[in-house]
Amino acid sequence: MANEEDDPVVQEIKPKQQKVELEMAIDTLNPNYCRSKGEQIALNVDGACADETSTYSSKLMDKQTFCSSQTTSNTSRYAAALYRQGELHLTPLHGILQLRPSFSYLDKADAKHREREAANEAGDSSQDEAEEDVKQITVRFSRPESEQARQRRVQSYEFLQKKHAEEPWVHLHYHGLRDSRSEHERQYLLCQGSSGVENTELVKSPSEYLMMLMPPSQEEEKDKPVAPSNVLSMAQLRTLPLADQIKILMKNVKVMPFANLMSLLGPSVDSVAVLRGIQKVAMLVQGNWVVKSDILYPKDSSSPHSGVPAEVLCRGRDFVMWKFTQSRWVVRKEVAAVTKLCTEDVKDFLEHMAVVRINKGWEFILPYDGEFIKKHPDVVQRQHMLWTGIQAKLEKVYNLVKEAMPKKPDGQSGPVGLVSGDQRVQVAKRQAQQNHALLERELQRRKEQLQASAVLPGVRIKEEPMSEEGEDEEEREAEDEEEPMDTSPGGGLHGGLANGLPAGRAAGGDSFNGHPPSGSASTPVARELRAFVQATFQKQFVLTLSELKRLFNLHLASLPPGHMLFSGISDRMLQDTVLAAGCKQILVPFPPQTAASPDEQKVFALWESGDISDQHRQVLLEIFSKNYRVRRNMIQARLTQECGEDLSKQEVDKVLKDCCVSYGGMWYLKGTVQS
């Protein structure tokens, strides 16, 4: 023991990547599954008596464990590729794991077999032996374990194996290939603003290509004067790619107007390329660009004050940035109370983007840039959607009460303070000019519609006297067309919608399901929106209005700047397009105590898709129009009764997979279950 304590630890070798195990269930009802073999394996592993330590509690091999192994140590040469619309999107890989079946249960079976053989031999030998004599036993007490011995024991293979075996399993929920969550994660593999992107890495001069092929020797590099690590001259900055220039500038300055950034980059730089690059490293706050939190706090870093990991710091700083999108003033104590971070960390967040005012709080460091907001409405709309998603995450993490986002499309709060009379006159003039421009565009659009209808043969316009009620209805429709869709989580509907239909039509005797609204398919925007709705429901079959709006926002984020759908889509226009695309609204009877928002209670389903399962889905949807949740045996019996045939398990499973989710032994329509 003394020699072991004197032996120093020369080197500690730690694994580069931890071991991952994945346990997956085996379909024991599959005709290809051999039940007798599964029972035999379970008997060999656990024995005849089943207890809590048994590997297979059902006395049947009903699960399989997969263990990870590192395929390669150098992953810098590999990337995940996604081909979309003639473009190849590459995502670098930081780690590759290969899952292989684990046969540890065979080791347990061998151990059980050896124990049984040892017990049988001991029983045979003890039959002819007399009772053993009583022997004296010497008890020894081990001395306290030294720190060095404890470290060796903790790092031993037996200890690591025991610790690994005691680690609890984490239950995972599988999302299929066509699930909305899978679609959301797949969007991260696409480059933002991929349409017509000018990749500065691939556009270089011949001298730059030659420099990349034949870099200067180390002797030449040593002759150059070395500047401090945190100092970079403008001449050195101009030699970097445009994306790196923007990242370095924003990381050092933290907050910057777009005009200042363009002046630093030089007059020869394309503003469109800068606008695409700035959105990857910064967020828009009050018309100015603030560097993203993950740029300042990389993944493996931590707080120098409290040691808090980077993920928590990014979440807290995002909360401060989001507060400044709502107001020009932020109170430090309020931020600390919500984020639960120390005073030094919160102060660092605020010093990045604000200045302290005595007896008032922290004010945003730059004035509101209204000129950028007016000049780039498509960028502002995209940033508003990103802030809406960040707000939903912050409300979930910090348990915040939902606050209404600003209804103006830029999503940024304007300057707050006293306004003089001259300023009010100027604001009124600008608003009048904006309204005049909107009216001019609306007039031009209606003229184009009239010209298009006059050219089409066989189209007649019916002229009828319009009552005051009809005039009011048309005014409401015009307001709905001008007002953009509310994309905030849990937001209500606009334009007087009742149960997903216009108020006038919901009360009347007309069935609006399946019939297009008048004049809705005459504009390119309506045709583009209808194509999105049809493609979405062909994949999902059943969607709530809230989930449809979320998917629409993802679709908008993948579109290039200036696309026609950025003109503003109201809730009413979206619902009318859904109904015109062959879908119907399912009036699910939610329980009175439900926590679902109004958008989550509006459920739409594709009524006819053209496949052989249409009749089965229609019967299933009629069941859920009268029941909030249903058991499987009831669904099976109703399908057999209505379809007049004994459906197979595969057919019922397909219908349930298309339209429903299972929770707690009951079946719900997709998006309606409240866990």
PDB file of C-alpha atoms in Angstrom, residues 510-642:
ATOM      1  CA  ASP A 510     -74.014  28.453 -46.476  1.00  0.00           C
ATOM      2  CA  SER A 511     -71.464  25.722 -46.007  1.00  0.00           C
ATOM      3  CA  PHE A 512     -68.180  27.387 -46.845  1.00  0.00           C
ATOM      4  CA  ASN A 513     -66.079  24.211 -46.526  1.00  0.00           C
ATOM      5  CA  GLY A 514     -64.561  23.167 -49.810  1.00  0.00           C
ATOM      6  CA  HIS A 515     -65.651  26.266 -51.771  1.00  0.00           C
ATOM      7  CA  PRO A 516     -63.149  28.960 -52.688  1.00  0.00           C
ATOM      8  CA  PRO A 517     -63.780  32.546 -51.610  1.00  0.00           C
ATOM      9  CA  SER A 518     -64.793  34.861 -54.413  1.00  0.00           C
ATOM     10  CA  GLY A 519     -61.828  36.390 -56.205  1.00  0.00           C
ATOM     11  CA  SER A 520     -59.266  34.678 -53.963  1.00  0.00           C
ATOM     12  CA  ALA A 521     -57.449  32.811 -56.751  1.00  0.00           C
ATOM     13  CA  SER A 522     -57.099  35.821 -59.051  1.00  0.00           C
ATOM     14  CA  THR A 523     -53.877  37.210 -57.556  1.00  0.00           C
ATOM     15  CA  PRO A 524     -50.369  35.712 -57.644  1.00  0.00           C
ATOM     16  CA  VAL A 525     -50.167  35.994 -53.845  1.00  0.00           C
ATOM     17  CA  ALA A 526     -53.308  33.888 -53.444  1.00  0.00           C
ATOM     18  CA  ARG A 527     -52.030  31.266 -55.882  1.00  0.00           C
ATOM     19  CA  GLU A 528     -48.689  31.083 -54.098  1.00  0.00           C
ATOM     20  CA  LEU A 529     -50.412  30.802 -50.713  1.00  0.00           C
ATOM     21  CA  ARG A 530     -52.732  28.077 -51.985  1.00  0.00           C
ATOM     22  CA  ALA A 531     -49.766  26.079 -53.333  1.00  0.00           C
ATOM     23  CA  PHE A 532     -48.139  26.228 -49.871  1.00  0.00           C
ATOM     24  CA  VAL A 533     -51.370  25.146 -48.136  1.00  0.00           C
ATOM     25  CA  GLN A 534     -51.947  22.218 -50.510  1.00  0.00           C
ATOM     26  CA  ALA A 535     -48.360  20.979 -50.167  1.00  0.00           C
ATOM     27  CA  THR A 536     -48.509  21.274 -46.373  1.00  0.00           C
ATOM     28  CA  PHE A 537     -51.786  19.377 -45.947  1.00  0.00           C
ATOM     29  CA  GLN A 538     -50.644  16.649 -48.346  1.00  0.00           C
ATOM     30  CA  LYS A 539     -47.896  15.941 -45.787  1.00  0.00           C
ATOM     31  CA  GLN A 540     -49.702  16.594 -42.480  1.00  0.00           C
ATOM     32  CA  PHE A 541     -53.443  15.879 -43.184  1.00  0.00           C
ATOM     33  CA  VAL A 542     -54.497  17.476 -39.836  1.00  0.00           C
ATOM     34  CA  LEU A 543     -53.251  20.839 -38.533  1.00  0.00           C
ATOM     35  CA  THR A 544     -54.370  23.421 -36.004  1.00  0.00           C
ATOM     36  CA  LEU A 545     -54.370  27.074 -37.030  1.00  0.00           C
ATOM     37  CA  SER A 546     -51.507  27.728 -34.591  1.00  0.00           C
ATOM     38  CA  GLU A 547     -49.340  24.972 -36.109  1.00  0.00           C
ATOM     39  CA  LEU A 548     -50.209  26.095 -39.657  1.00  0.00           C
ATOM     40  CA  LYS A 549     -49.089  29.639 -38.866  1.00  0.00           C
ATOM     41  CA  ARG A 550     -45.840  28.306 -37.409  1.00  0.00           C
ATOM     42  CA  LEU A 551     -45.140  26.286 -40.567  1.00  0.00           C
ATOM     43  CA  PHE A 552     -46.010  29.322 -42.681  1.00  0.00           C
ATOM     44  CA  ASN A 553     -43.478  31.412 -40.755  1.00  0.00           C
ATOM     45  CA  LEU A 554     -40.822  28.750 -41.407  1.00  0.00           C
ATOM     46  CA  HIS A 555     -41.764  28.827 -45.084  1.00  0.00           C
ATOM     47  CA  LEU A 556     -41.393  32.620 -45.144  1.00  0.00           C
ATOM     48  CA  ALA A 557     -37.986  32.388 -43.465  1.00  0.00           C
ATOM     49  CA  SER A 558     -36.754  30.119 -46.288  1.00  0.00           C
ATOM     50  CA  LEU A 559     -37.925  32.509 -49.041  1.00  0.00           C
ATOM     51  CA  PRO A 560     -35.599  35.106 -50.595  1.00  0.00           C
ATOM     52  CA  PRO A 561     -35.997  38.786 -49.621  1.00  0.00           C
ATOM     53  CA  GLY A 562     -38.689  40.636 -51.545  1.00  0.00           C
ATOM     54  CA  HIS A 563     -40.892  37.589 -52.160  1.00  0.00           C
ATOM     55  CA  MET A 564     -44.555  38.315 -52.834  1.00  0.00           C
ATOM     56  CA  LEU A 565     -45.721  36.506 -49.673  1.00  0.00           C
ATOM     57  CA  PHE A 566     -43.998  39.167 -47.547  1.00  0.00           C
ATOM     58  CA  SER A 567     -46.756  41.593 -48.536  1.00  0.00           C
ATOM     59  CA  GLY A 568     -48.779  40.449 -45.502  1.00  0.00           C
ATOM     60  CA  ILE A 569     -51.176  37.506 -45.111  1.00  0.00           C
ATOM     61  CA  SER A 570     -54.104  37.923 -42.737  1.00  0.00           C
ATOM     62  CA  ASP A 571     -55.558  35.121 -40.624  1.00  0.00           C
ATOM     63  CA  ARG A 572     -58.800  35.279 -42.572  1.00  0.00           C
ATOM     64  CA  MET A 573     -57.036  34.963 -45.921  1.00  0.00           C
ATOM     65  CA  LEU A 574     -55.063  31.969 -44.624  1.00  0.00           C
ATOM     66  CA  GLN A 575     -58.215  30.210 -43.357  1.00  0.00           C
ATOM     67  CA  ASP A 576     -60.151  30.925 -46.542  1.00  0.00           C
ATOM     68  CA  THR A 577     -57.286  29.471 -48.573  1.00  0.00           C
ATOM     69  CA  VAL A 578     -57.267  26.339 -46.397  1.00  0.00           C
ATOM     70  CA  LEU A 579     -60.976  25.816 -46.921  1.00  0.00           C
ATOM     71  CA  ALA A 580     -60.637  26.503 -50.651  1.00  0.00           C
ATOM     72  CA  ALA A 581     -57.906  23.869 -50.940  1.00  0.00           C
ATOM     73  CA  GLY A 582     -60.319  21.028 -50.145  1.00  0.00           C
ATOM     74  CA  CYS A 583     -59.928  21.065 -46.356  1.00  0.00           C
ATOM     75  CA  LYS A 584     -62.634  21.214 -43.712  1.00  0.00           C
ATOM     76  CA  GLN A 585     -62.712  22.540 -40.193  1.00  0.00           C
ATOM     77  CA  ILE A 586     -63.247  19.888 -37.525  1.00  0.00           C
ATOM     78  CA  LEU A 587     -65.193  21.256 -34.545  1.00  0.00           C
ATOM     79  CA  VAL A 588     -63.448  19.248 -31.834  1.00  0.00           C
ATOM     80  CA  PRO A 589     -65.361  19.445 -28.518  1.00  0.00           C
ATOM     81  CA  PHE A 590     -62.532  20.607 -26.234  1.00  0.00           C
ATOM     82  CA  PRO A 591     -63.139  20.206 -22.476  1.00  0.00           C
ATOM     83  CA  PRO A 592     -64.249  23.378 -20.632  1.00  0.00           C
ATOM     84  CA  GLN A 593     -61.043  23.520 -18.556  1.00  0.00           C
ATOM     85  CA  THR A 594     -58.728  23.298 -21.579  1.00  0.00           C
ATOM     86  CA  ALA A 595     -55.631  25.496 -21.703  1.00  0.00           C
ATOM     87  CA  ALA A 596     -55.588  25.565 -25.522  1.00  0.00           C
ATOM     88  CA  SER A 597     -55.548  28.987 -27.152  1.00  0.00           C
ATOM     89  CA  PRO A 598     -58.203  29.973 -29.744  1.00  0.00           C
ATOM     90  CA  ASP A 599     -55.781  29.218 -32.596  1.00  0.00           C
ATOM     91  CA  GLU A 600     -55.061  25.773 -31.114  1.00  0.00           C
ATOM     92  CA  GLN A 601     -58.801  25.007 -30.938  1.00  0.00           C
ATOM     93  CA  LYS A 602     -59.291  25.600 -34.660  1.00  0.00           C
ATOM     94  CA  VAL A 603     -58.510  22.275 -36.348  1.00  0.00           C
ATOM     95  CA  PHE A 604     -58.428  21.796 -40.134  1.00  0.00           C
ATOM     96  CA  ALA A 605     -58.132  18.497 -42.000  1.00  0.00           C
ATOM     97  CA  LEU A 606     -57.660  17.485 -45.630  1.00  0.00           C
ATOM     98  CA  TRP A 607     -60.977  15.903 -46.614  1.00  0.00           C
ATOM     99  CA  GLU A 608     -59.966  14.284 -49.903  1.00  0.00           C
ATOM    100  CA  SER A 609     -56.377  13.514 -50.937  1.00  0.00           C
ATOM    101  CA  GLY A 610     -57.149  11.079 -53.779  1.00  0.00           C
ATOM    102  CA  ASP A 611     -55.890   7.882 -52.140  1.00  0.00           C
ATOM    103  CA  ILE A 612     -57.803   4.803 -50.956  1.00  0.00           C
ATOM    104  CA  SER A 613     -57.719   5.943 -47.308  1.00  0.00           C
ATOM    105  CA  ASP A 614     -59.953   9.004 -47.850  1.00  0.00           C
ATOM    106  CA  GLN A 615     -63.106   7.220 -46.674  1.00  0.00           C
ATOM    107  CA  HIS A 616     -61.366   5.880 -43.571  1.00  0.00           C
ATOM    108  CA  ARG A 617     -60.016   9.323 -42.657  1.00  0.00           C
ATOM    109  CA  GLN A 618     -63.428  10.919 -43.138  1.00  0.00           C
ATOM    110  CA  VAL A 619     -65.019   8.423 -40.736  1.00  0.00           C
ATOM    111  CA  LEU A 620     -62.233   9.099 -38.233  1.00  0.00           C
ATOM    112  CA  LEU A 621     -62.684  12.876 -38.497  1.00  0.00           C
ATOM    113  CA  GLU A 622     -66.434  12.525 -37.939  1.00  0.00           C
ATOM    114  CA  ILE A 623     -65.679  10.581 -34.747  1.00  0.00           C
ATOM    115  CA  PHE A 624     -63.500  13.411 -33.439  1.00  0.00           C
ATOM    116  CA  SER A 625     -66.110  16.018 -34.327  1.00  0.00           C
ATOM    117  CA  LYS A 626     -68.152  14.528 -31.460  1.00  0.00           C
ATOM    118  CA  ASN A 627     -65.384  13.288 -29.123  1.00  0.00           C
ATOM    119  CA  TYR A 628     -62.276  15.006 -27.787  1.00  0.00           C
ATOM    120  CA  ARG A 629     -60.455  11.716 -27.196  1.00  0.00           C
ATOM    121  CA  VAL A 630     -61.297   8.147 -28.257  1.00  0.00           C
ATOM    122  CA  ARG A 631     -60.066   4.630 -27.517  1.00  0.00           C
ATOM    123  CA  ARG A 632     -58.645   2.515 -30.311  1.00  0.00           C
ATOM    124  CA  ASN A 633     -61.267  -0.253 -30.050  1.00  0.00           C
ATOM    125  CA  MET A 634     -64.036   2.315 -30.587  1.00  0.00           C
ATOM    126  CA  ILE A 635     -62.267   3.645 -33.696  1.00  0.00           C
ATOM    127  CA  GLN A 636     -61.771   0.098 -35.019  1.00  0.00           C
ATOM    128  CA  ALA A 637     -65.451  -0.777 -34.489  1.00  0.00           C
ATOM    129  CA  ARG A 638     -66.714   2.434 -36.120  1.00  0.00           C
ATOM    130  CA  LEU A 639     -64.434   2.014 -39.150  1.00  0.00           C
ATOM    131  CA  THR A 640     -65.585  -1.581 -39.608  1.00  0.00           C
ATOM    132  CA  GLN A 641     -69.233  -0.513 -39.290  1.00  0.00           C
ATOM    133  CA  GLU A 642     -69.037   2.424 -41.703  1.00  0.00           C
TER     134      GLU A 642
END
